[in-house]
Amino acid sequence: MIRLAPAGTSDILGVLPNGKFIALEAKVGNNKATLKQLEFLAKVIRNGGHGIVFYSLKELKDYWKGGWKSLDKRVTSYETHIAITKILSDKAKEK
């Protein structure tokens, strides 16, 4: 297998018109983001970007309809928020 990006890198990466970096992790069914994927999203968010786990095209369209600017003020995925909060808390305890 040829790996083009480090393990955990989101499925879709981009830059929004406002210059913010965005990382989209696509999941289906009962699949959950891995720890490495959540760590990647946490790094994106810590550095001022947007990190989203989405489970359907409708969910992604809803984010789009809500306007990417609104992502600055809301949690984009409850699962991602909980996991990232735990990761950041654990990292802070390590220091």
mmCIF file of C-alpha atoms in Angstrom:
data_model
loop_
_atom_site.group_PDB
_atom_site.id
_atom_site.type_symbol
_atom_site.label_atom_id
_atom_site.label_comp_id
_atom_site.label_asym_id
_atom_site.label_seq_id
_atom_site.Cartn_x
_atom_site.Cartn_y
_atom_site.Cartn_z
ATOM 1 C CA MET A 1 0.000 0.000 0.000
ATOM 2 C CA ILE A 2 1.192 3.513 -0.788
ATOM 3 C CA ARG A 3 0.371 5.968 1.989
ATOM 4 C CA LEU A 4 0.061 9.569 0.845
ATOM 5 C CA ALA A 5 -0.651 11.113 4.244
ATOM 6 C CA PRO A 6 0.046 10.231 7.874
ATOM 7 C CA ALA A 7 -2.406 7.891 9.613
ATOM 8 C CA GLY A 8 -5.334 9.831 11.029
ATOM 9 C CA THR A 9 -5.382 12.513 8.337
ATOM 10 C CA SER A 10 -8.985 13.421 7.491
ATOM 11 C CA ASP A 11 -10.615 12.190 4.301
ATOM 12 C CA ILE A 12 -11.187 15.667 2.879
ATOM 13 C CA LEU A 13 -8.978 18.697 3.484
ATOM 14 C CA GLY A 14 -9.491 22.228 2.254
ATOM 15 C CA VAL A 15 -9.414 25.954 2.857
ATOM 16 C CA LEU A 16 -12.636 27.941 3.170
ATOM 17 C CA PRO A 17 -13.153 31.307 1.459
ATOM 18 C CA ASN A 18 -12.417 33.021 4.791
ATOM 19 C CA GLY A 19 -8.982 31.364 4.829
ATOM 20 C CA LYS A 20 -9.806 28.842 7.562
ATOM 21 C CA PHE A 21 -8.516 25.289 7.155
ATOM 22 C CA ILE A 22 -11.158 22.552 7.243
ATOM 23 C CA ALA A 23 -10.817 18.817 7.786
ATOM 24 C CA LEU A 24 -13.782 16.552 7.032
ATOM 25 C CA GLU A 25 -13.889 12.978 8.290
ATOM 26 C CA ALA A 26 -16.541 10.898 6.512
ATOM 27 C CA LYS A 27 -18.128 7.973 8.329
ATOM 28 C CA VAL A 28 -20.989 5.606 7.518
ATOM 29 C CA GLY A 29 -23.298 3.513 9.642
ATOM 30 C CA ASN A 30 -21.937 2.734 13.092
ATOM 31 C CA ASN A 31 -18.314 3.488 12.176
ATOM 32 C CA LYS A 32 -16.559 5.773 14.642
ATOM 33 C CA ALA A 33 -13.556 8.001 14.128
ATOM 34 C CA THR A 34 -10.311 6.423 15.324
ATOM 35 C CA LEU A 35 -8.173 7.975 18.040
ATOM 36 C CA LYS A 36 -5.630 9.103 15.408
ATOM 37 C CA GLN A 37 -8.404 10.720 13.359
ATOM 38 C CA LEU A 38 -9.741 12.518 16.438
ATOM 39 C CA GLU A 39 -6.243 13.670 17.367
ATOM 40 C CA PHE A 40 -5.846 15.091 13.848
ATOM 41 C CA LEU A 41 -9.173 16.944 14.155
ATOM 42 C CA ALA A 42 -8.153 18.224 17.592
ATOM 43 C CA LYS A 43 -4.933 19.666 16.116
ATOM 44 C CA VAL A 44 -6.912 21.367 13.348
ATOM 45 C CA ILE A 45 -9.338 22.894 15.855
ATOM 46 C CA ARG A 46 -6.557 23.924 18.279
ATOM 47 C CA ASN A 47 -4.895 25.781 15.417
ATOM 48 C CA GLY A 48 -8.019 27.733 14.459
ATOM 49 C CA GLY A 49 -9.431 25.458 11.761
ATOM 50 C CA HIS A 50 -12.647 23.476 11.593
ATOM 51 C CA GLY A 51 -12.751 19.726 12.193
ATOM 52 C CA ILE A 52 -15.927 17.801 11.412
ATOM 53 C CA VAL A 53 -16.999 14.170 11.530
ATOM 54 C CA PHE A 54 -20.060 13.663 9.318
ATOM 55 C CA TYR A 55 -22.192 10.594 8.712
ATOM 56 C CA SER A 56 -24.286 11.612 5.704
ATOM 57 C CA LEU A 57 -24.326 13.975 2.782
ATOM 58 C CA LYS A 58 -27.424 15.585 4.318
ATOM 59 C CA GLU A 59 -25.495 16.328 7.510
ATOM 60 C CA LEU A 60 -22.677 17.901 5.482
ATOM 61 C CA LYS A 61 -25.210 19.932 3.441
ATOM 62 C CA ASP A 62 -26.766 21.161 6.702
ATOM 63 C CA TYR A 63 -23.347 22.476 7.804
ATOM 64 C CA TRP A 64 -22.990 24.165 4.433
ATOM 65 C CA LYS A 65 -26.489 25.699 4.578
ATOM 66 C CA GLY A 66 -25.803 26.985 8.088
ATOM 67 C CA GLY A 67 -22.804 28.818 6.706
ATOM 68 C CA TRP A 68 -19.214 27.913 7.536
ATOM 69 C CA LYS A 69 -18.937 31.109 9.581
ATOM 70 C CA SER A 70 -21.382 29.593 12.083
ATOM 71 C CA LEU A 71 -18.869 26.808 12.746
ATOM 72 C CA ASP A 72 -16.834 29.292 14.785
ATOM 73 C CA LYS A 73 -19.554 29.383 17.422
ATOM 74 C CA ARG A 74 -20.998 25.877 17.539
ATOM 75 C CA VAL A 75 -19.891 22.331 18.066
ATOM 76 C CA THR A 76 -20.107 20.605 14.716
ATOM 77 C CA SER A 77 -20.422 17.071 15.993
ATOM 78 C CA TYR A 78 -21.273 16.054 19.537
ATOM 79 C CA GLU A 79 -19.195 12.894 19.206
ATOM 80 C CA THR A 80 -16.201 14.860 17.953
ATOM 81 C CA HIS A 81 -16.603 17.451 20.698
ATOM 82 C CA ILE A 82 -16.681 14.834 23.482
ATOM 83 C CA ALA A 83 -13.724 12.889 22.067
ATOM 84 C CA ILE A 84 -11.616 15.996 21.454
ATOM 85 C CA THR A 85 -12.399 17.351 24.922
ATOM 86 C CA LYS A 86 -11.187 14.060 26.420
ATOM 87 C CA ILE A 87 -8.027 14.031 24.282
ATOM 88 C CA LEU A 88 -7.161 17.612 25.220
ATOM 89 C CA SER A 89 -7.887 16.927 28.883
ATOM 90 C CA ASP A 90 -5.670 13.833 28.852
ATOM 91 C CA LYS A 91 -2.872 15.767 27.109
ATOM 92 C CA ALA A 92 -3.104 18.553 29.710
ATOM 93 C CA LYS A 93 -2.785 16.005 32.523
ATOM 94 C CA GLU A 94 0.370 14.588 30.913
ATOM 95 C CA LYS A 95 2.129 17.965 31.203
#
